[in-house]
Short mmCIF file of C-alpha atoms and ligand atoms in Angstrom, two decimals:
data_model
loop_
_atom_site.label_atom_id
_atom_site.label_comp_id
_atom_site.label_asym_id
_atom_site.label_seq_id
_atom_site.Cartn_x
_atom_site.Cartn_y
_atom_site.Cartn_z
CA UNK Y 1 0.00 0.00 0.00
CA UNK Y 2 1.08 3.77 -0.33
CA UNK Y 3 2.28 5.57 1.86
CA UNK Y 4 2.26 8.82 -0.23
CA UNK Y 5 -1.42 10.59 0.64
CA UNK Y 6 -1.06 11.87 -2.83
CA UNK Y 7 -1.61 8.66 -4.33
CA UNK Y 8 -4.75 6.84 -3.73
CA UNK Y 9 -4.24 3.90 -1.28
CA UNK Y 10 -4.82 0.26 -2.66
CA UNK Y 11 -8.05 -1.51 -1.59
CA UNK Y 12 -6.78 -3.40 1.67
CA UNK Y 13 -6.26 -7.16 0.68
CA UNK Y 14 -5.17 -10.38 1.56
CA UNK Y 15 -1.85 -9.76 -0.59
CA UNK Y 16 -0.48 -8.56 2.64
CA UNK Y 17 0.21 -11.76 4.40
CA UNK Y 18 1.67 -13.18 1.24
CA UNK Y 19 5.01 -13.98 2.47
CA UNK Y 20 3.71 -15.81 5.84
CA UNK Y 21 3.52 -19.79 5.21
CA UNK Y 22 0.13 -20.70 3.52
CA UNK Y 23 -2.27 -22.32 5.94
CA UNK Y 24 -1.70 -26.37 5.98
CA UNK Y 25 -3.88 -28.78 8.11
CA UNK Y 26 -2.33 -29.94 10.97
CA UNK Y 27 0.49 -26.98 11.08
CA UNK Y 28 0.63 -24.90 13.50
CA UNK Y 29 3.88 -22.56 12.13
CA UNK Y 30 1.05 -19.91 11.55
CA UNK Y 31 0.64 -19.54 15.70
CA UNK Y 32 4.77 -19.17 16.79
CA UNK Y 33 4.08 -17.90 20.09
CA UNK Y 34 0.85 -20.01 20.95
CA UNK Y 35 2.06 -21.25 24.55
CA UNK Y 36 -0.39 -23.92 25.02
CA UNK Y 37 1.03 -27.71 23.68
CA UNK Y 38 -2.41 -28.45 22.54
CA UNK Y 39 -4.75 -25.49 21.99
CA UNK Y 40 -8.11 -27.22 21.64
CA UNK Y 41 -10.39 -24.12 22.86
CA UNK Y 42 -11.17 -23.26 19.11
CA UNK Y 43 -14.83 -23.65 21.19
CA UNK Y 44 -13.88 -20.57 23.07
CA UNK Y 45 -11.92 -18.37 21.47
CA UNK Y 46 -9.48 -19.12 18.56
CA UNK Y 47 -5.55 -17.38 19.25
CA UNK Y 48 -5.17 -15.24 16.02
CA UNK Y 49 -2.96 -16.73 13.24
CA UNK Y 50 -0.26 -14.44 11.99
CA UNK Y 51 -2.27 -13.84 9.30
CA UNK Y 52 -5.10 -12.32 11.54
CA UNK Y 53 -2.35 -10.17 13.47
CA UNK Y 54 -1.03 -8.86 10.13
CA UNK Y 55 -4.46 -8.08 8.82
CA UNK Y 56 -4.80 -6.20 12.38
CA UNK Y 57 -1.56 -4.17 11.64
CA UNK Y 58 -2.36 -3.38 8.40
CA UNK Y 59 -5.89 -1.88 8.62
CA UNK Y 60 -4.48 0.29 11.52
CA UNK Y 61 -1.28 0.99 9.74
CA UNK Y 62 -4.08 2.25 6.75
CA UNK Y 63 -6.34 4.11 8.81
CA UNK Y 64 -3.08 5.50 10.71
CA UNK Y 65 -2.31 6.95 7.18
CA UNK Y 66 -4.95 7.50 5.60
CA UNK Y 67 -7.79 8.86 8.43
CA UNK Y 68 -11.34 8.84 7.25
CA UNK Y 69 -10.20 8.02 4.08
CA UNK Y 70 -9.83 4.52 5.27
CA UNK Y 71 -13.75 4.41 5.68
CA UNK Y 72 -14.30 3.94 2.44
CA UNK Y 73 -11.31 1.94 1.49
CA UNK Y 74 -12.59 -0.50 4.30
CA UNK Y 75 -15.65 -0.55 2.94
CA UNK Y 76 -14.83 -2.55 0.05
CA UNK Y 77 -13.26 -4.79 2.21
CA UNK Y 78 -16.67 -5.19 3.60
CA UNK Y 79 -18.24 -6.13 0.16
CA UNK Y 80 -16.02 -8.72 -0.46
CA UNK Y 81 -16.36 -10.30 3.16
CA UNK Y 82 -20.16 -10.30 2.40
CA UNK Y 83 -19.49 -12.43 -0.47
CA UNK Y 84 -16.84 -14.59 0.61
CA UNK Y 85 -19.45 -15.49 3.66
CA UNK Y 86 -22.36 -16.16 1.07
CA UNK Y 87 -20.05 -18.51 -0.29
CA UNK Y 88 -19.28 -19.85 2.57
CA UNK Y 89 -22.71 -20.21 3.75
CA UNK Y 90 -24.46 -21.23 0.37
CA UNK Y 91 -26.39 -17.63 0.31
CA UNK Y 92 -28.06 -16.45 -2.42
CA UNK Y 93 -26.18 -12.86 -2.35
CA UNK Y 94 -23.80 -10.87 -0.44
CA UNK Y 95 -26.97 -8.82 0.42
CA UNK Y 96 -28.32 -11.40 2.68
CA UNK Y 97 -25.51 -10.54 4.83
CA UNK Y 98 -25.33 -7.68 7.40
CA UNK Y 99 -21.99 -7.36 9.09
CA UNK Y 100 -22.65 -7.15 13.19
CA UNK Y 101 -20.58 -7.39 16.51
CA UNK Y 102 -21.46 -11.23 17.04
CA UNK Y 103 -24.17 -13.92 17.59
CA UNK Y 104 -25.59 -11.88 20.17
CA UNK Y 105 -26.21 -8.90 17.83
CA UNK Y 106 -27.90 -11.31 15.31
CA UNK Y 107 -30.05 -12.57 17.48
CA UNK Y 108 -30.97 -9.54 19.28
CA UNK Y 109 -31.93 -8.34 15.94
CA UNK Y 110 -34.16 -11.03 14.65
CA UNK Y 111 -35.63 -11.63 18.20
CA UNK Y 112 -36.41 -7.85 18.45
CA UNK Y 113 -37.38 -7.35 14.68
CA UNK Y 114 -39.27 -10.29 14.08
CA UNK Y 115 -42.84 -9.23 13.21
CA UNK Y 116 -44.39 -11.14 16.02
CA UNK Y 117 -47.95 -10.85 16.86
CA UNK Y 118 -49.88 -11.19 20.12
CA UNK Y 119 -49.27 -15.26 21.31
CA UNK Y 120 -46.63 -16.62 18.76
CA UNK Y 121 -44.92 -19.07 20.28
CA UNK Y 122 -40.89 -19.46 19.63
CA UNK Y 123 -39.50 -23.00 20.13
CA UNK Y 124 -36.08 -22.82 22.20
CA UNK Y 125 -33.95 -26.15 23.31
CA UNK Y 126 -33.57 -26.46 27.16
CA UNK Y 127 -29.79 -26.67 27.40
CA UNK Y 128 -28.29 -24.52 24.49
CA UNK Y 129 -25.80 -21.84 25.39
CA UNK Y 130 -28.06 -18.99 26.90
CA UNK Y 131 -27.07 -16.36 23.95
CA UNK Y 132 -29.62 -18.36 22.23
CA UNK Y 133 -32.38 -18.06 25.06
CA UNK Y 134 -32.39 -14.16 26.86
CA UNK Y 135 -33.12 -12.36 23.20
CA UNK Y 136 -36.17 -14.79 22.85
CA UNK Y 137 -36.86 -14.65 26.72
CA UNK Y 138 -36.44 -10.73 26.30
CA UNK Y 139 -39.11 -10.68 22.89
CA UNK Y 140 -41.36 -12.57 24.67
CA UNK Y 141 -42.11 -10.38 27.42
CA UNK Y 142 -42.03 -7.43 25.12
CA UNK Y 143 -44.31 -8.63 22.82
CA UNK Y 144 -46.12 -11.34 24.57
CA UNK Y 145 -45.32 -14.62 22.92
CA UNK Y 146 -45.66 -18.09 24.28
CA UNK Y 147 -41.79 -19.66 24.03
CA UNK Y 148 -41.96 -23.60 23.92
CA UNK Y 149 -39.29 -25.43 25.46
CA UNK Y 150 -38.03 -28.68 24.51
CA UNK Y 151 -35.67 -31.27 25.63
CA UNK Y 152 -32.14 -31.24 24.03
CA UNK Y 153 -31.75 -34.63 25.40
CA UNK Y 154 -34.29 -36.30 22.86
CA UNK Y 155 -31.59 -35.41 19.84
CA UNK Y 156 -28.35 -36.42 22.18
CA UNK Y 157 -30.08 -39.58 22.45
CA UNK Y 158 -32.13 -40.45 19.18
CA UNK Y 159 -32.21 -37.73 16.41
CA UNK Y 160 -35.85 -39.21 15.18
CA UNK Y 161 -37.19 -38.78 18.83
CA UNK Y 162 -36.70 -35.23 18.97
CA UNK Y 163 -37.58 -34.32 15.14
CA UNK Y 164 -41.06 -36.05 16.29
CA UNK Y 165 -41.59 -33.88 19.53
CA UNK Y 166 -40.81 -31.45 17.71
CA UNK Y 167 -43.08 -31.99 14.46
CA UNK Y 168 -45.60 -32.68 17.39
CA UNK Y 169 -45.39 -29.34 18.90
CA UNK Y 170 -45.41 -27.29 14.94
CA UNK Y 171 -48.32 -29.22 14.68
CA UNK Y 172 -50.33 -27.36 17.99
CA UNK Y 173 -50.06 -24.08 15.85
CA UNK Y 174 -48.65 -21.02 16.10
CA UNK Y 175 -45.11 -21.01 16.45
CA UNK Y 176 -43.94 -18.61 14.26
CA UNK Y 177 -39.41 -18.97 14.54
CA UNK Y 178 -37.81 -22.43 15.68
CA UNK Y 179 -33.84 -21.25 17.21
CA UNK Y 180 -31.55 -23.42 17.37
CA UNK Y 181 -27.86 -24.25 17.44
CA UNK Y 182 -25.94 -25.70 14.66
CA UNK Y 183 -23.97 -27.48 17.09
CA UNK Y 184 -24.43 -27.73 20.58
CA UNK Y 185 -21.73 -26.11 22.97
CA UNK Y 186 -21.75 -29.01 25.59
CA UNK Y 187 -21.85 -31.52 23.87
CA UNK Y 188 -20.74 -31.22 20.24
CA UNK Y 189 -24.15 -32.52 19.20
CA UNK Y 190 -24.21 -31.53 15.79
CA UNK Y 191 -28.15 -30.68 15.21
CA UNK Y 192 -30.13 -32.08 12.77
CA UNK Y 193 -30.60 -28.78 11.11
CA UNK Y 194 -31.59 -30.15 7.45
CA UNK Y 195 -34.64 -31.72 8.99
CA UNK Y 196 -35.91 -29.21 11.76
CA UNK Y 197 -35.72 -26.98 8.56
CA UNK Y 198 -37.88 -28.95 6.69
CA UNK Y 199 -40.26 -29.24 9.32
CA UNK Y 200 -40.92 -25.96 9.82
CA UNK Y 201 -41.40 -25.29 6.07
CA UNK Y 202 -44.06 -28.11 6.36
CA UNK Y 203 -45.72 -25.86 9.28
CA UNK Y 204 -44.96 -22.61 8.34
CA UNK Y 205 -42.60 -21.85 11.00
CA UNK Y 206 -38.89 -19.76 10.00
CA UNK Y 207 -35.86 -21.25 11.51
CA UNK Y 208 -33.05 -19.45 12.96
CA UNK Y 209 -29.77 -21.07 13.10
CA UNK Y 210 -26.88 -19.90 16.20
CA UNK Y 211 -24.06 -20.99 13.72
CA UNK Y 212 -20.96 -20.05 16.58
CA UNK Y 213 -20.37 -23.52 17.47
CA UNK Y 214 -20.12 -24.58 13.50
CA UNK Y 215 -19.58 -22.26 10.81
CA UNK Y 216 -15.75 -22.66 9.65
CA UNK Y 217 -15.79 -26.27 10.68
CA UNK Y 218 -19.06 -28.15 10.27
CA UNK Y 219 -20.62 -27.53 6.49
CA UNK Y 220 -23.81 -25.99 6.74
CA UNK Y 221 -25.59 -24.85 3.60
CA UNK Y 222 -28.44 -22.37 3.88
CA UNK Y 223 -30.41 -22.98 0.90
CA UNK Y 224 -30.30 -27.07 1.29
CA UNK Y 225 -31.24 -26.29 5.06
CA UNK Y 226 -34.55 -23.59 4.37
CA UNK Y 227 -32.52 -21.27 7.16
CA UNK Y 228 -34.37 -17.92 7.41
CA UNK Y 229 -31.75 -16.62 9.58
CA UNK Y 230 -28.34 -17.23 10.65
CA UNK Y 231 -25.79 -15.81 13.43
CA UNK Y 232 -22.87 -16.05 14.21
CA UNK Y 233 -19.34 -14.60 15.53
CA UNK Y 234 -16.08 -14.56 13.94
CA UNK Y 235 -13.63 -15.89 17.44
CA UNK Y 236 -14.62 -19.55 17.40
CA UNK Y 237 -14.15 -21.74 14.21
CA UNK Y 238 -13.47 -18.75 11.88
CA UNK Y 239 -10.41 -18.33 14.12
CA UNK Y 240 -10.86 -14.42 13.78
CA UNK Y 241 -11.21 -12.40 16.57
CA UNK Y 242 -13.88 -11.25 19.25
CA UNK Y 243 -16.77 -8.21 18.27
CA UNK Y 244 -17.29 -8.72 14.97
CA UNK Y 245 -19.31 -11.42 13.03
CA UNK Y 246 -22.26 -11.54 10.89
CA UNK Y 247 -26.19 -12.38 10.62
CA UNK Y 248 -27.72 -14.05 7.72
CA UNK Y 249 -31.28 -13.21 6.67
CA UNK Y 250 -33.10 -15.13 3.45
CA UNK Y 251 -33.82 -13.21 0.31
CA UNK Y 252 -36.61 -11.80 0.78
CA UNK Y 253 -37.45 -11.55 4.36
CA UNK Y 254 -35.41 -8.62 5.41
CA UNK Y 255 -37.92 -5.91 4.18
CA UNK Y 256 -40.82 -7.94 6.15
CA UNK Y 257 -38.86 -7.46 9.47
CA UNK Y 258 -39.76 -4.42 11.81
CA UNK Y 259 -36.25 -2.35 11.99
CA UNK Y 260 -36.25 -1.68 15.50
CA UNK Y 261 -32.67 -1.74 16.07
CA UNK Y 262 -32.04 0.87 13.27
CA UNK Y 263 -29.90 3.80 13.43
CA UNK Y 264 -28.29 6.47 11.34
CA UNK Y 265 -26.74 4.20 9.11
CA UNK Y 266 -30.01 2.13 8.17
CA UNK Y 267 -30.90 4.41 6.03
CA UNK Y 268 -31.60 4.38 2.72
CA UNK Y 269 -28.07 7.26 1.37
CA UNK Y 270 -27.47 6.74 4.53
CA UNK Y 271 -24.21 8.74 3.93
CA UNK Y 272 -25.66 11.68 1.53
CA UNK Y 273 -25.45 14.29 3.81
CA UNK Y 274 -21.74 13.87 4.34
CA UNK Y 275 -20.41 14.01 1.23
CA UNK Y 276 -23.05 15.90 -1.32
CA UNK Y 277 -23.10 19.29 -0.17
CA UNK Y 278 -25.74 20.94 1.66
CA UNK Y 279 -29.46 19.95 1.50
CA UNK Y 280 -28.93 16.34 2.37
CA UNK Y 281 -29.72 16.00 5.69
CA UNK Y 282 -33.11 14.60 5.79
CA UNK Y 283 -34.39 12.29 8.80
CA UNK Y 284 -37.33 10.48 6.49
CA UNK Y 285 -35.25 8.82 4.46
CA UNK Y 286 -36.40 4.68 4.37
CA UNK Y 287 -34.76 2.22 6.32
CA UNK Y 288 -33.04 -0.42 4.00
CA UNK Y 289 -35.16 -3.11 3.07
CA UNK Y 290 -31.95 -5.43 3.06
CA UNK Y 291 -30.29 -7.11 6.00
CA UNK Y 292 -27.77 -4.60 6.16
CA UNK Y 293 -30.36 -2.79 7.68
CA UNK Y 294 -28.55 -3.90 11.37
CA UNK Y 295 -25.74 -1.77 10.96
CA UNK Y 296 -26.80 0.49 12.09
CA UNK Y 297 -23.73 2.89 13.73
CA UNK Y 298 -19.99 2.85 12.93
CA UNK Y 299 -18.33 0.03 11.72
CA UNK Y 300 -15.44 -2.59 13.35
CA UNK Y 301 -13.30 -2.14 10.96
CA UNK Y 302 -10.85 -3.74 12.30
CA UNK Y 303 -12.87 -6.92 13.33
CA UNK Y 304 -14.56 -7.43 10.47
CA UNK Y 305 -11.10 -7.05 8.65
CA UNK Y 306 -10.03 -9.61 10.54
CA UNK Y 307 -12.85 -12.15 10.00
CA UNK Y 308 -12.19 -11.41 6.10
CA UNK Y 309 -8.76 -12.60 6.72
CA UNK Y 310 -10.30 -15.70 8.45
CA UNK Y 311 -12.98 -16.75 6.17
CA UNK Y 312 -10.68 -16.82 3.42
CA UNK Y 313 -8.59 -19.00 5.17
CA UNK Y 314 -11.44 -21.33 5.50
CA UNK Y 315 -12.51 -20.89 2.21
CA UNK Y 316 -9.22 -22.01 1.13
CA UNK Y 317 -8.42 -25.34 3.16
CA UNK Y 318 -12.20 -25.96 2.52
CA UNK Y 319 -14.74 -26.63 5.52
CA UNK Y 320 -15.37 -30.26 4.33
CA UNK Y 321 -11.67 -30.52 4.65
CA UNK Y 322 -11.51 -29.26 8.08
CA UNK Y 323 -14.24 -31.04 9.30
CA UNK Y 324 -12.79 -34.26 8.90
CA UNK Y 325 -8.99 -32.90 9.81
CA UNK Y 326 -10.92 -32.24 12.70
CA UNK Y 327 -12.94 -35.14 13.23
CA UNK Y 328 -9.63 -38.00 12.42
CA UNK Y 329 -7.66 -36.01 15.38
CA UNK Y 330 -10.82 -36.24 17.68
CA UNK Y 331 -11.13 -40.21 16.95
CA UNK Y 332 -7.64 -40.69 18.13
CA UNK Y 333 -8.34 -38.86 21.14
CA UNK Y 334 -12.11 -39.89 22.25
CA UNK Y 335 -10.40 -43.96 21.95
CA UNK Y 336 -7.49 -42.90 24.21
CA UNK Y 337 -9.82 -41.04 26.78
CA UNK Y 338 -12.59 -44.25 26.65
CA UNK Y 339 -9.56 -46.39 27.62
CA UNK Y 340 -8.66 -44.49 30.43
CA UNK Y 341 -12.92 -44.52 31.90
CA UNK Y 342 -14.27 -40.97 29.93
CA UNK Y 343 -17.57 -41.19 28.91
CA UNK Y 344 -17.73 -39.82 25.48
CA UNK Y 345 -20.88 -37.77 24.56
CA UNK Y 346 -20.04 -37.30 20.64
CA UNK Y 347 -22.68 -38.54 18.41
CA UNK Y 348 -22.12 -42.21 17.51
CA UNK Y 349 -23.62 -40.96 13.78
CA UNK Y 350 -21.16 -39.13 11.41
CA UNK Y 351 -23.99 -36.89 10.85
CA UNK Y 352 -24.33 -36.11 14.67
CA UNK Y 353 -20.94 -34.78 14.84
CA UNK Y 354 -18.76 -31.55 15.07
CA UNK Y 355 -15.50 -30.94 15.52
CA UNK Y 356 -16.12 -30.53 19.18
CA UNK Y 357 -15.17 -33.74 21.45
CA UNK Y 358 -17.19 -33.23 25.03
CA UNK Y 359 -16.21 -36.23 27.60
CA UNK Y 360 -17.47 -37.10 31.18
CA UNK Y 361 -14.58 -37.38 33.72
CA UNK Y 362 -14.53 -41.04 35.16
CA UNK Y 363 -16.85 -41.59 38.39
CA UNK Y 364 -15.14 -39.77 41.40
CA UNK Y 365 -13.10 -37.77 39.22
CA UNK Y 366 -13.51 -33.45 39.57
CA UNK Y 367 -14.03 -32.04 36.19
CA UNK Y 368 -12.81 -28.82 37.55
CA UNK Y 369 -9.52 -29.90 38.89
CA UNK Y 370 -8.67 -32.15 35.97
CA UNK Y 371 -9.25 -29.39 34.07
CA UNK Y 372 -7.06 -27.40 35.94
CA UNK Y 373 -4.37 -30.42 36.13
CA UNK Y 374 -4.60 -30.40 32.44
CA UNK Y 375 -3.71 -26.19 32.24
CA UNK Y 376 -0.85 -26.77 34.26
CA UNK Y 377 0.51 -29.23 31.27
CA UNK Y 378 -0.22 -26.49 28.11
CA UNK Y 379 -3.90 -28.97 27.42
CA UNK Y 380 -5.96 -25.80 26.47
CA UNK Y 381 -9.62 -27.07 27.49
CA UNK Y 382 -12.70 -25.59 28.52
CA UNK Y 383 -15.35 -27.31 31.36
CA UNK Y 384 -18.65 -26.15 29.64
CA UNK Y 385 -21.30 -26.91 32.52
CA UNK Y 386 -19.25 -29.60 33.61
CA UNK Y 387 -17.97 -31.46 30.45
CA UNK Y 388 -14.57 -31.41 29.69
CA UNK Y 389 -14.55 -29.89 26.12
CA UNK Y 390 -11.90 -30.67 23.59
CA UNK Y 391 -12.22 -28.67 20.11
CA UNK Y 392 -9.29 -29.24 17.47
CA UNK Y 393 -9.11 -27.15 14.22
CA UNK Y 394 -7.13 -27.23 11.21
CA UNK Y 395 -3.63 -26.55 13.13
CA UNK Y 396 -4.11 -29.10 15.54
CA UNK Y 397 -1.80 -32.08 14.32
CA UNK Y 398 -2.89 -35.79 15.55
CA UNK Y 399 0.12 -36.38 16.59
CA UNK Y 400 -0.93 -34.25 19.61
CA UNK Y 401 -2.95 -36.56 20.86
CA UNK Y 402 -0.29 -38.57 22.50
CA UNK Y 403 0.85 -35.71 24.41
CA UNK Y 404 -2.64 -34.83 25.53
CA UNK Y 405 -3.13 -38.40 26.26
CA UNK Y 406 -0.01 -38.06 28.60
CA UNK Y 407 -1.34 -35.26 30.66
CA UNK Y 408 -4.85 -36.71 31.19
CA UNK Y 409 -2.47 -39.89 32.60
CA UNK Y 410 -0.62 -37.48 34.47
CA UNK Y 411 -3.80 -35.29 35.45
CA UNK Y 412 -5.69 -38.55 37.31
CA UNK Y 413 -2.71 -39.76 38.85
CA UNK Y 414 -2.54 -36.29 40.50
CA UNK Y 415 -5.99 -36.08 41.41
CA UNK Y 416 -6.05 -39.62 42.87
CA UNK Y 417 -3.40 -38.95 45.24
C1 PLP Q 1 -23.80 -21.53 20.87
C2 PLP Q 1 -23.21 -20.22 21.26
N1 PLP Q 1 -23.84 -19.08 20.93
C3 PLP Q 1 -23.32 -17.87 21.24
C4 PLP Q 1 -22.13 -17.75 21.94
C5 PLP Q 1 -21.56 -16.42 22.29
O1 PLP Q 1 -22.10 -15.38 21.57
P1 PLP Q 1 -21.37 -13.96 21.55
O2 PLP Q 1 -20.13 -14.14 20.77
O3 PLP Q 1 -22.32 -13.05 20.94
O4 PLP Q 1 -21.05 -13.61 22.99
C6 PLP Q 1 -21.44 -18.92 22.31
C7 PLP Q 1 -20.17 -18.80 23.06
O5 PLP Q 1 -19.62 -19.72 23.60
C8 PLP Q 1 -22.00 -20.17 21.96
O6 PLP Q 1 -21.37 -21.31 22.30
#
């Protein structure tokens, strides 16, 4: 890029990490000063590559030079992440896209802009993370709708049990959005997402998808799924970084939502009045009738500069690929942690699975201090409500494994003395 403010800067792009070593499955050279000796919290919060930390640099390093100026060189930035995500989701357009601060945002937005009328019910799962409950819990009180709450344990279980309670309850009438998670954050439980989607076209319902826990890792097409809407945040299995991520909203049904979280930049020319001379500031001008709508104040630039630089990675190693990168390294590990008396919870079906490995500690053993044994020897694992979660990604090598393997030995000796 130029440093010269004479010359017009180039368009920010991923040419600037062209000399770092290309992404490779099961090679970590991309994370030199990642301390763990197994990061597997891609669950929780992904370390940035140095590809994310030079994309960081490099859209302050632009801004630093070129001030506002970087607005609307960012801006394109932003066009091509909305494309590269409709690829990556199966979308019909980069307009279905709006650019937001994570899940939460997207779901804030639907729950709140849904056009709800008195006694809808919403069907929630009893047991997803609670980002995918309070906006719902919130809508219903504001605009009195019945939730429904099912069991999560039906689909941990049997799949076809759950898909019939929940056919059963579509069937009652009335419930207007189904939300659930693509994947499940305690167990890994990869939903059956194709199928609750096809219910609720059969009943009329829309079906909103909390993609954190799979999008980057676990394919997911929109269109083969009938999504309506889609969330998600760009820290987890984008491996980007926290505050920025994206919502997903069908062709289509954008314009029928209510656009209660607008703001100045929902407009229709939303920026007119900056840059066309006097007589453009008007306060009637339509809110956008596309999902963009949701952005509705300044920008993250440098977040959602960041998730560009992510999604392209996944884009290029290929989610199908990383999926089962994923999914070989968790084999190796769920047989070693059997052998030693875990109780695996990962779907015995292909189809039920993630790239997210959840375990019960064996009877008498505290989750919390193995956990905490496991710190102490660089295993980087989380203890969502009490399962010790393992979640590989692409630079996790299987050869790992032994050395986790090692420290969960050396983890129960300690807590058996
Ligand atoms: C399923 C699910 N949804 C949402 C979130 C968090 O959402 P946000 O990034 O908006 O805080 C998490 C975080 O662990 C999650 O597991």
């Amino acid at each position: 890029m130029s440093a010269d403010p004479a010359k017009p800067a180039e368009n920010p792009d991923p040419a600037v990490y062209a000399d770092l070593p290309a992404p490779r499955l099961g090679d970590r050279s991309l994370f030199p000063e990642l301390e763990a000796r197994a990061y597997l919290n891609h669950a929780a919060i992904s370390p940035p590559s140095s590809i994310i930390r030079r994309t960081l640099t490099d859209c302050v390093d632009h801004y630093a030079r070129r001030g506002v100026a970087g607005f609307f060189e960012y801006s394109q930035q932003r066009e091509r992440l909305r494309a590269d995500l409709a690829a990556l989701l199966g979308a019909s357009s980069p307009a279905t896209i709006a650019l937001t601060s994570g899940t939460t945002a997207g779901i804030v937005a639907i729950a709140l802009c849904y056009p709800w009328k008195l006694g809808d019910r919403v069907v929630l799962f009893d047991g997803e993370f609670p980002a995918n409950i309070t906006p719902w819990q919130r809508a219903a009180e504001l605009f009195h709708l019945r939730p429904k709450m099912l069991p999560l344990s039906d689909y941990l279980e049997d799949p076809a049990r759950g898909l019939q309670r929940l056919e059963g309850t579509l069937r009652g009438g009335g419930v207007r959005v189904v939300a659930v998670s693509q994947v499940q954050f305690r167990s890994g439980l990869r939903m059956p997402v194709e199928e609750i989607g096809a219910l609720c076209r059969k009943y009329g319902a829309e079906l909103f998808v909390d993609a954190i826990q799979g999008c980057g890792a676990t394919p997911l097409d929109v269109d083969a799924a009938d999504v309506d809407y889609l969330a998600c945040g760009g820290h987890k299995h984008l491996m980007a970084v926290e505050g920025a991520g994206f919502l997903y909203i069908r062709e289509g049904r954008a314009a029928a939502l209510r656009p209660n979280v607008a703001g100045w930049l929902s407009h229709e020319h939303a920026i007119d009045f900056l840059i066309h001379g006097e007589g453009h500031l008007r306060y009637d001008r339509p809110i956008r009738g596309t999902a963009d709508f949701v952005e509705a104040g300044g920008y993250n630039a440098l977040g959602h500069a960041a998730l560009g630089a992510g999604v392209k990675v996944t884009l290029g190693l290929g989610v199908a690929a990383i999926h089962e990168h994923a999914n070989h390294y968790n084999d190796a590990l769920e047989a070693g942690l059997v052998e030693r008396g875990f109780t695996s919870l990962r779907a015995r079906a292909a189809a039920g699975r993630s790239t997210i490995l959840s375990v019960r500690p064996p009877a008498g053993r505290d989750v919390v201090a193995l956990h905490h044994a496991l710190g102490a020897q660089g295993i980087a694992c989380t203890i969502p409500d009490g399962r010790l979660r393992f979640a590989p990604h692409w630079p996790n090598d299987v050869a790992e494994v032994t050395v986790v393997l090692e420290a969960v030995d050396a983890a129960l000796a300690e807590s058996a003395s």
